[in-house]
mmCIF file of C-alpha atoms in Angstrom:
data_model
loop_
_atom_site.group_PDB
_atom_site.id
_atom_site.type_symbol
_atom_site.label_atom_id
_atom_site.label_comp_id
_atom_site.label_asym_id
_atom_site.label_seq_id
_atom_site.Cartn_x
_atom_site.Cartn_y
_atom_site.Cartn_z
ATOM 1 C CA UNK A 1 237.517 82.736 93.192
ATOM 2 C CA UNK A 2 233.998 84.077 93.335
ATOM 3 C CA UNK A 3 233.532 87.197 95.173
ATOM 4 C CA UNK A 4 230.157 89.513 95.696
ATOM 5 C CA UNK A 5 231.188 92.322 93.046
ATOM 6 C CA UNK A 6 231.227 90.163 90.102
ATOM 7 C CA UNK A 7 228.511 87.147 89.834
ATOM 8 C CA UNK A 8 229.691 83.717 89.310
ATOM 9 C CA UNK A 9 228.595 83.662 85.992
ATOM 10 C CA UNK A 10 230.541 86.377 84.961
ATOM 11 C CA UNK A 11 233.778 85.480 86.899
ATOM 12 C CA UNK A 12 233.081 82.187 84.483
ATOM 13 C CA UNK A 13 233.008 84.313 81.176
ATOM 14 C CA UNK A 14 235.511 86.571 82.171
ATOM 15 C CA UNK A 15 238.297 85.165 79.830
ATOM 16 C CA UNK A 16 236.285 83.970 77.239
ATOM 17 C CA UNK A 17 236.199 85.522 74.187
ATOM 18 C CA UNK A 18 233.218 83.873 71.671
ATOM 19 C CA UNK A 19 230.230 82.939 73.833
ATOM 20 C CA UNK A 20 227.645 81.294 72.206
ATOM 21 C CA UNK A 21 224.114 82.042 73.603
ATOM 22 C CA UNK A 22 221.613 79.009 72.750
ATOM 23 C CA UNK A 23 217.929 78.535 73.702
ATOM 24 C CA UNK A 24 217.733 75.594 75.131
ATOM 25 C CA UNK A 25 214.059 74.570 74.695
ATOM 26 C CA UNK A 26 213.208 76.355 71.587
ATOM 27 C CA UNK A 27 210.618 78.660 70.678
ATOM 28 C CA UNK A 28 211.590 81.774 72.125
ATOM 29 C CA UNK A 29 213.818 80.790 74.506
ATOM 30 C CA UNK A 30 216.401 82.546 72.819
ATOM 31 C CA UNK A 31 215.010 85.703 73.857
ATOM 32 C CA UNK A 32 216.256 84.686 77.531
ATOM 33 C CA UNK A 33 219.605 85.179 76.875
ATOM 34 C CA UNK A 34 219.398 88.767 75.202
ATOM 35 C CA UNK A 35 220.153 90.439 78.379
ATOM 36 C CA UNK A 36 223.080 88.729 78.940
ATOM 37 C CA UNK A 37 224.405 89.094 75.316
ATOM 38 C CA UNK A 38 224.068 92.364 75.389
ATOM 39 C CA UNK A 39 226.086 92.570 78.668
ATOM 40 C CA UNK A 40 228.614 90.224 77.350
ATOM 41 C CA UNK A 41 228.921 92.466 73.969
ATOM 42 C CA UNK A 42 229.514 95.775 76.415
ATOM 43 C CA UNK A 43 232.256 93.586 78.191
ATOM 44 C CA UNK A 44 233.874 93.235 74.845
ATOM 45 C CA UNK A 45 233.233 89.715 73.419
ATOM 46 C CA UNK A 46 232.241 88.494 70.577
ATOM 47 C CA UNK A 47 228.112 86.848 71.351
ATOM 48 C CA UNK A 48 226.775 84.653 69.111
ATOM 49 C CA UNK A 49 222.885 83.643 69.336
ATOM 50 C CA UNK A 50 221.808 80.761 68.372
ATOM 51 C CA UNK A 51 218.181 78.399 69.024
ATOM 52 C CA UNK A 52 216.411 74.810 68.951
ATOM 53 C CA UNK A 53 214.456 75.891 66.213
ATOM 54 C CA UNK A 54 210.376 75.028 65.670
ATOM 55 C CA UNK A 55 210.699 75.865 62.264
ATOM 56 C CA UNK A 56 211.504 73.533 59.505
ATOM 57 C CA UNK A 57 215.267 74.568 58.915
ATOM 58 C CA UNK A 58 216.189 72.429 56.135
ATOM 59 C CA UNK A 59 212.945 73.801 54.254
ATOM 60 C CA UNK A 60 214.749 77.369 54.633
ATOM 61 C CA UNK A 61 216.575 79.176 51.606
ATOM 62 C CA UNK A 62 219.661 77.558 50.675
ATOM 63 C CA UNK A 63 221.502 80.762 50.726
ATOM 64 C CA UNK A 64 221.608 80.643 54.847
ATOM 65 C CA UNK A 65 221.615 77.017 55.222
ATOM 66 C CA UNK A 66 225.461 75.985 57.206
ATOM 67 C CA UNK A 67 224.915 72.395 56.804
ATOM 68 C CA UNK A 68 221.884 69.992 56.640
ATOM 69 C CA UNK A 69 219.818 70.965 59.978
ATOM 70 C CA UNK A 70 221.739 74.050 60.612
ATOM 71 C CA UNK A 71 220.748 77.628 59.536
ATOM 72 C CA UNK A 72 222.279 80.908 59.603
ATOM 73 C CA UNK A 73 219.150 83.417 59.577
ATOM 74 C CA UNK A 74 219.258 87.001 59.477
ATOM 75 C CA UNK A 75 216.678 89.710 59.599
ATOM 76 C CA UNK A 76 215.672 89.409 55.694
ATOM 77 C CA UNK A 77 215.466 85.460 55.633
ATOM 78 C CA UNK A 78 211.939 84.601 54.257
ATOM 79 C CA UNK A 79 210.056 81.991 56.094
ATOM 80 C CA UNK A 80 207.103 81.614 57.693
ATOM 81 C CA UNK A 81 205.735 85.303 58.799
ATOM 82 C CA UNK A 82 203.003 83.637 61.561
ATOM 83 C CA UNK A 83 206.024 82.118 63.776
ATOM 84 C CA UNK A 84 209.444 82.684 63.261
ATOM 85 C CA UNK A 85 211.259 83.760 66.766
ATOM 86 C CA UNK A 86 214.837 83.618 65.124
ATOM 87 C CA UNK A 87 213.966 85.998 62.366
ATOM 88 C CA UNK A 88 211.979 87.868 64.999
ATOM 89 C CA UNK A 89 215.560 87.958 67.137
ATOM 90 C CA UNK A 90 217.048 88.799 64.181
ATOM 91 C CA UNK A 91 214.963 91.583 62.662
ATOM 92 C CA UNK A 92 215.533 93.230 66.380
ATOM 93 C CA UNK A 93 219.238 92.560 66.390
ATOM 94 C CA UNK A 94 219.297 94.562 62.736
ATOM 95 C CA UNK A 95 217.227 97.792 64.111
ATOM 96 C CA UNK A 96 218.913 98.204 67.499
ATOM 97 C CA UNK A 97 222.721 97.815 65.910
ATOM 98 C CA UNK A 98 223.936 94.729 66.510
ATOM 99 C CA UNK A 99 225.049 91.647 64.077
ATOM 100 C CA UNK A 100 222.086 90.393 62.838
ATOM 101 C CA UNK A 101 222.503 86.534 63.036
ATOM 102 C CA UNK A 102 220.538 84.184 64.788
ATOM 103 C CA UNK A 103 221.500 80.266 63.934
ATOM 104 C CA UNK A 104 219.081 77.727 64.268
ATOM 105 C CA UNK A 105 219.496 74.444 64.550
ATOM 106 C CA UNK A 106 216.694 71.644 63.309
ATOM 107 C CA UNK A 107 214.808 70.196 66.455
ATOM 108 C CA UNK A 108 216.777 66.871 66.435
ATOM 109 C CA UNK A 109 217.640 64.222 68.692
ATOM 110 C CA UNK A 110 220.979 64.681 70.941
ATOM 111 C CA UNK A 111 223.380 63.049 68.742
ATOM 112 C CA UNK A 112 222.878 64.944 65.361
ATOM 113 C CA UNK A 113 222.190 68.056 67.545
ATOM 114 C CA UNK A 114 225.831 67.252 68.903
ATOM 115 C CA UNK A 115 227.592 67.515 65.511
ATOM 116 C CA UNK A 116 225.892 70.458 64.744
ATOM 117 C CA UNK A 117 227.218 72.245 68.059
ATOM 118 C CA UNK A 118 230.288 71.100 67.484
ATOM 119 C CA UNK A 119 230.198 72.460 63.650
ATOM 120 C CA UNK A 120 228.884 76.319 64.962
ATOM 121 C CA UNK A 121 231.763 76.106 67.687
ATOM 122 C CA UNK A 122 234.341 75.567 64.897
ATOM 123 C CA UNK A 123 233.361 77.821 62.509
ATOM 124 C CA UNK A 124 232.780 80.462 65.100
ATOM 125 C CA UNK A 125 235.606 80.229 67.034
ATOM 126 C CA UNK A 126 233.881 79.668 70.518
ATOM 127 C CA UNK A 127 235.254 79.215 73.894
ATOM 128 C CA UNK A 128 231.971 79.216 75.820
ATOM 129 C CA UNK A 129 228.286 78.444 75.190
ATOM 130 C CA UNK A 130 225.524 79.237 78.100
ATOM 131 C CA UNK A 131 222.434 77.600 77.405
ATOM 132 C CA UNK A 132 219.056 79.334 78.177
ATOM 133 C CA UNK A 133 216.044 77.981 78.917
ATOM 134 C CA UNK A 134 212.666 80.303 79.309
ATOM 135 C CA UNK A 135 211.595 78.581 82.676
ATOM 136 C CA UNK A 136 213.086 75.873 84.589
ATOM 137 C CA UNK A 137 212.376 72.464 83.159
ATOM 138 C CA UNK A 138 216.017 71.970 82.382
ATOM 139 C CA UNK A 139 216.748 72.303 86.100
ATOM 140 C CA UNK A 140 214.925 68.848 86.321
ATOM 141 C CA UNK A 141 216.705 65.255 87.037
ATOM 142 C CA UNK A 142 213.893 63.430 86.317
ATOM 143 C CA UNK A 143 212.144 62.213 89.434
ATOM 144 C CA UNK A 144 210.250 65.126 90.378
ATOM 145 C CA UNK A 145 206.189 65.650 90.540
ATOM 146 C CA UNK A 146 206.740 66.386 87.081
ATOM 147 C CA UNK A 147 209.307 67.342 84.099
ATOM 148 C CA UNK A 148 206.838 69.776 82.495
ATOM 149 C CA UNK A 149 207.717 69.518 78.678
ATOM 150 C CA UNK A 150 211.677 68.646 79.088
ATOM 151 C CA UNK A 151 212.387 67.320 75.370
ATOM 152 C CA UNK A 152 213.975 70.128 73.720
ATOM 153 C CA UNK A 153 215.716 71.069 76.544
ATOM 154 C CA UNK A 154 217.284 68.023 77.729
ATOM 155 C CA UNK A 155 218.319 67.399 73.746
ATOM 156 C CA UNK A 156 220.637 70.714 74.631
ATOM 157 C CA UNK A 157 221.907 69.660 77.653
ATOM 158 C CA UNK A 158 222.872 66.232 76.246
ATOM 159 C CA UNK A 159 224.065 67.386 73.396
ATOM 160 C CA UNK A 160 226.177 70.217 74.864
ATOM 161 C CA UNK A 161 228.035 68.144 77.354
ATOM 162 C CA UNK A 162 229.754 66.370 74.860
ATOM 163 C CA UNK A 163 231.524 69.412 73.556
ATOM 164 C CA UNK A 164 234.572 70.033 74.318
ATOM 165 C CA UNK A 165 234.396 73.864 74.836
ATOM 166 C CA UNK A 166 236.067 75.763 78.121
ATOM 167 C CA UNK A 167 233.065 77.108 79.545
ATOM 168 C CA UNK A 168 229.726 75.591 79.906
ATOM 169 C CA UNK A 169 226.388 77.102 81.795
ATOM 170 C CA UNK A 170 222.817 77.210 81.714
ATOM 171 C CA UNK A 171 221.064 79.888 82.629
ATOM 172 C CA UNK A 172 217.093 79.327 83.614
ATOM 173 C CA UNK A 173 214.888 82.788 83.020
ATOM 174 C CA UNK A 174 211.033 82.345 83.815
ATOM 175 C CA UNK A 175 210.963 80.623 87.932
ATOM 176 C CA UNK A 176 207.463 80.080 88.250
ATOM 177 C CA UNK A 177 205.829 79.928 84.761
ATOM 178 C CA UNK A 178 206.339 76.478 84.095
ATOM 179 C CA UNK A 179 203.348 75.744 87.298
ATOM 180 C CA UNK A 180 201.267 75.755 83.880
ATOM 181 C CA UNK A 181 202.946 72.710 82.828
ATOM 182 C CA UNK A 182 202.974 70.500 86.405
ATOM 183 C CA UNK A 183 206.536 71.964 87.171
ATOM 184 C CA UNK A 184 206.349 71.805 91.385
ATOM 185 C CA UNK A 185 208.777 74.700 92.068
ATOM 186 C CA UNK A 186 209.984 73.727 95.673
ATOM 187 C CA UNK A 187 211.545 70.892 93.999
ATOM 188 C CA UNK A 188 213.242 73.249 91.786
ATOM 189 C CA UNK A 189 214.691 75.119 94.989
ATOM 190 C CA UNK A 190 215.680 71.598 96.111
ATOM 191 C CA UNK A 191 217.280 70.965 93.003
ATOM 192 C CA UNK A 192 219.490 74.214 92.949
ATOM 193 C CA UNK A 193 219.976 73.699 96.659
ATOM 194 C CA UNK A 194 221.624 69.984 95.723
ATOM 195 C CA UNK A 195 223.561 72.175 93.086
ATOM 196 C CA UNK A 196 225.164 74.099 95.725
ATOM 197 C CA UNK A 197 226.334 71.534 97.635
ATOM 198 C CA UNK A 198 227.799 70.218 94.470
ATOM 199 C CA UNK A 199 229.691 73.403 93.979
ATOM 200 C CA UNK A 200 227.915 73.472 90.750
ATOM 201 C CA UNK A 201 225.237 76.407 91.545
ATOM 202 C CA UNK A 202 226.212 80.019 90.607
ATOM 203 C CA UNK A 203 223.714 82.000 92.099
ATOM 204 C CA UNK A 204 220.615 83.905 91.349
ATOM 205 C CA UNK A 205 221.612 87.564 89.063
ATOM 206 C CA UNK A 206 218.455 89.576 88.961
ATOM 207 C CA UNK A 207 217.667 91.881 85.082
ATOM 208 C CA UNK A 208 217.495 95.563 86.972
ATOM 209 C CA UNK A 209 214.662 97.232 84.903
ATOM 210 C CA UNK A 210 215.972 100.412 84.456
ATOM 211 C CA UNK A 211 219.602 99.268 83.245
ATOM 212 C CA UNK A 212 220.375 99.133 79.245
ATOM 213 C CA UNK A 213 219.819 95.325 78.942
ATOM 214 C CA UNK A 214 216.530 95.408 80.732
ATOM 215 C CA UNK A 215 215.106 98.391 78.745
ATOM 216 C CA UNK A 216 216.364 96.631 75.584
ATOM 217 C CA UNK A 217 214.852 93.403 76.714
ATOM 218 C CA UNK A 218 211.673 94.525 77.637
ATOM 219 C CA UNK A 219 211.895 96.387 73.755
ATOM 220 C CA UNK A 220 212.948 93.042 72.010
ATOM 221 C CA UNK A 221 209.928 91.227 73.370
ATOM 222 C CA UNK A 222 207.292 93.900 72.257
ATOM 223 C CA UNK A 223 208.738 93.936 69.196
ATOM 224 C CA UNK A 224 208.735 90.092 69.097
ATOM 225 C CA UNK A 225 205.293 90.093 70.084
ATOM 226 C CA UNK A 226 204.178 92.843 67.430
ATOM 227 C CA UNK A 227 205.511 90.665 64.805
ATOM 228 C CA UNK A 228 204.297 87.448 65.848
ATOM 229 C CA UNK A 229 200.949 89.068 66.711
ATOM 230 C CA UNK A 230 199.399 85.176 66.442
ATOM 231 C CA UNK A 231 201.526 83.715 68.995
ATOM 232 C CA UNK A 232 203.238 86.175 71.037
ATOM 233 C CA UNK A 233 205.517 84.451 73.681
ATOM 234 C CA UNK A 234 203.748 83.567 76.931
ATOM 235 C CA UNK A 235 207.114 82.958 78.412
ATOM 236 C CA UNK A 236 209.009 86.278 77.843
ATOM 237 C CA UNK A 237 206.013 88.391 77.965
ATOM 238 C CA UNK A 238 205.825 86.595 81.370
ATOM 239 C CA UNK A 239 208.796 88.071 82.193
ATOM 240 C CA UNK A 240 208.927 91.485 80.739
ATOM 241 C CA UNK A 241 205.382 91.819 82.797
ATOM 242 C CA UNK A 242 207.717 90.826 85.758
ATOM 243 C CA UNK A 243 210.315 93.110 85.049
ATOM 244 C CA UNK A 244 207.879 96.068 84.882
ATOM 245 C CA UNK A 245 206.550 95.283 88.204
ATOM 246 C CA UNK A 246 203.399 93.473 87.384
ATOM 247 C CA UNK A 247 202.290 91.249 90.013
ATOM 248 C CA UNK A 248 199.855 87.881 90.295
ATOM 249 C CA UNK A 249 197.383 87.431 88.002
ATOM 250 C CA UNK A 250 198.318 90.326 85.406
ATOM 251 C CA UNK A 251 197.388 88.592 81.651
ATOM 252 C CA UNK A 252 199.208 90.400 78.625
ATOM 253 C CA UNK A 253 198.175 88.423 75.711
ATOM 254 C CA UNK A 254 194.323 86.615 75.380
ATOM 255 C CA UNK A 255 196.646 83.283 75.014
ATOM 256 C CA UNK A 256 196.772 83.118 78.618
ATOM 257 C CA UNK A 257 193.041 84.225 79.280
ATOM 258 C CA UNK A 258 192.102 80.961 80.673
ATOM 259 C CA UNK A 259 194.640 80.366 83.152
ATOM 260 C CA UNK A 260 195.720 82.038 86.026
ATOM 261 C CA UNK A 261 198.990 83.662 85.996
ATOM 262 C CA UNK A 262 201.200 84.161 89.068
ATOM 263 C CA UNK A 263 203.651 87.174 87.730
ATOM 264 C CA UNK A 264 206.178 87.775 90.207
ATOM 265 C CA UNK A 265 209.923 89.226 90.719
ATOM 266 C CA UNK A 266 211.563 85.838 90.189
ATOM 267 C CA UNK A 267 210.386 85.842 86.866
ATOM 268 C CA UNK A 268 212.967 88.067 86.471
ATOM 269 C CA UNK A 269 215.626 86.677 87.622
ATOM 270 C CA UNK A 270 218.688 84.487 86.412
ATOM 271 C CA UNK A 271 219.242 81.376 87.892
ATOM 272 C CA UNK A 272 223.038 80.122 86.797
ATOM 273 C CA UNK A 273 224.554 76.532 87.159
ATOM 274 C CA UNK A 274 227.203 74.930 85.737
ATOM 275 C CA UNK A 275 226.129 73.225 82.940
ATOM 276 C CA UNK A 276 228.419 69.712 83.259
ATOM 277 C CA UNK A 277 227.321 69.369 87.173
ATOM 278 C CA UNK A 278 223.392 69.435 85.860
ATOM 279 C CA UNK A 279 224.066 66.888 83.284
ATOM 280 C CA UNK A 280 225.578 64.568 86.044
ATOM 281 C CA UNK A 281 222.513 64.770 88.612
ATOM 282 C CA UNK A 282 220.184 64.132 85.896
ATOM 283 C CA UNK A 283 218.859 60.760 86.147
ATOM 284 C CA UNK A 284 218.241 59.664 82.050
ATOM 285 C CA UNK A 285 220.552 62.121 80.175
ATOM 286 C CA UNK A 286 222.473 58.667 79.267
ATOM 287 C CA UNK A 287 219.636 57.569 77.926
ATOM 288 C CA UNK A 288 219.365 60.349 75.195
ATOM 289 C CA UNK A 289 222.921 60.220 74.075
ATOM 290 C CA UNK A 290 222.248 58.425 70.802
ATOM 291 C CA UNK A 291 219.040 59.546 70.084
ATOM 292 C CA UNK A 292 218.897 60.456 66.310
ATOM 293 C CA UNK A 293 215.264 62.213 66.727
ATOM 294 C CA UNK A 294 212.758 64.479 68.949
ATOM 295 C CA UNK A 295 210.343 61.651 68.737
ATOM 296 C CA UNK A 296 213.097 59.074 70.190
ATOM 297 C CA UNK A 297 214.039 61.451 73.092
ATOM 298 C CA UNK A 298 210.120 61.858 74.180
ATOM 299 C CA UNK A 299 209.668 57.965 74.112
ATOM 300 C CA UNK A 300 212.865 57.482 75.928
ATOM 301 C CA UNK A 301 211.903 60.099 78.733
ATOM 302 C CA UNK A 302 208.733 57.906 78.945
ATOM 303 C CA UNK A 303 210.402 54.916 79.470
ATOM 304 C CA UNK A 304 212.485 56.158 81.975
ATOM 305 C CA UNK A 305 209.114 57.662 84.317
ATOM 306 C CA UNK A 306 207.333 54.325 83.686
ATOM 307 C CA UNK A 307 210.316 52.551 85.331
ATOM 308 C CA UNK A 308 210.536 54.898 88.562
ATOM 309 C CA UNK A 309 208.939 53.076 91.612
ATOM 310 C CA UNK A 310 207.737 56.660 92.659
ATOM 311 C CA UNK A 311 208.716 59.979 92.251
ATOM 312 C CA UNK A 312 209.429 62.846 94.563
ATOM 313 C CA UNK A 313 205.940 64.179 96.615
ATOM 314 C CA UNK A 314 204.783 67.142 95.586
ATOM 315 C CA UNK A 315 205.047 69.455 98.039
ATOM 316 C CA UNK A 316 204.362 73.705 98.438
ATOM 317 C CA UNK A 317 206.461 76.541 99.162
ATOM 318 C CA UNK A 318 205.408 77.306 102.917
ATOM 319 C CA UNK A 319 206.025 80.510 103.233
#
């Protein structure tokens, strides 16, 4: 039972005890799911962070390699000092505290990406994963306007569903900053709305600025951005601009000075679903389940918009 003092997401962890926090879509996505970690970790469980990594995992030090395509980095892990958001996570992690361990898995197609899952949930003893995604293409079933840049994240959700943990969720951070990348956000209210009726939506959960894991966000992503001065993260800086009450088009990196940005309060804001009842609206996940690379789950995506007779108008929100 769900009831207004506790979110649904939290009445969903509430017996867990190793919850496994994964960006979905890579990059920095990770970053999403601080706030909740560190909310989880206050409640008493054991968090675990983990990412679809951009970097070249099997090229990193053998000393924090788990298994081919799976890496265990930690705040002193050398790599490459332009872009590395896992080191980045876990050079943070170190200052502020916590355990500094941030694994990343190689950017794979959805069946080695399984295995590997399934490998972290063994060794780590975990009863629940939540998947994040910075933005909202993994809210998409594949017949909208557009899917914006769905590969990595629909490699997680396929490869997720097929393991057999408790508790499964995904957790979208970002609404609106994926307009830069075609995403027509009235069908992503349609999309949660379809979730309800499923009994699969679990509500919207909103990052109160002045609480510990919104000041501790906000720190994480200038730190992020002060050590990936090159290619700071449009995404969470998107949000952290949102969660400090920036509004429209408020730029905080010159990577964004030719677009305009739309900052708004439901940048910073959860949306929650369960994670098996998104994988069962989506129109193509079947068609990812043995892909072996990134490359094979792009072209398969394709295939599947060529063969749609239409897709959903795009439409506005009226109001």
């Amino acid at each position: 039972m769900f009831t207004l003092a506790e979110p649904p997401l939290f009445a969903r962890l509430r017996d867990a005890r190793s919850v496994l926090i994964a960006g979905a879509g890579g990059g920095f996505d990770v970053f999403a799911g601080l706030p909740l970690g560190i909310a989880l970790t206050d409640l008493g469980k054991r968090v675990h962070f983990a990412n679809l990594s951009f970097v070249t995992v099997d090229h990193l030090p053998s000393s924090v390699r788990v298994t081919p395509g799976l890496a265990a980095v930690r705040s002193d892990t050398p790599g490459n000092d332009d872009y590395f958001p896992e080191r980045a996570l876990a050079m943070w992690l170190s200052r502020n505290g916590f355990p500094d361990t941030v694994y990343a898995f190689a950017k794979t197609g959805a069946k080695p990406l399984r295995a590997l899952y399934r490998r972290l949930v063994h060794d780590l003893d975990i009863d629940a994963i939540v998947l994040v995604d910075g933005g909202t293409d993994i809210l998409m079933r594949g017949d909208e306007a557009s899917l914006g840049t769905p590969e990595e994240d629909m490699t997680s959700l396929a490869a997720v569903v097929g393991v057999d943990v408790p508790v499964r969720l995904v957790a979208s951070l970002g609404f609106g900053i994926d307009a830069y990348h075609g995403i027509c956000h009235a069908q992503v209210l349609e999309n949660l709305a379809a979730l309800s009726r499923s009994g699969h939506y679990l509500g919207a959960l909103s990052i109160p600025r002045e609480s510990r894991e919104g000041t501790l966000f906000l720190d994480a992503v200038a730190y992020a951005n002060r050590v990936t001065p090159r290619r700071p993260s449009i995404v969470q800086g998107s949000v952290g601009a949102a969660l400090t009450g920036r509004f429209g088009d408020a730029h905080f990196t010159e990577r964004t000075g030719n677009s305009e940005l739309f900052i708004n309060p439901l940048m910073s804001v959860y949306f929650t679903v369960d994670l098996v009842g998104l994988a069962e609206r989506s129109l193509y996940l079947d068609r990812l389940e043995s892909t072996r690379n990134i490359w094979e789950v792009s072209s398969r995506i394709a295939e599947f918009r060529d063969e749609l007779p239409s897709t959903r108008p795009r439409r506005a929100i009226p109001h």
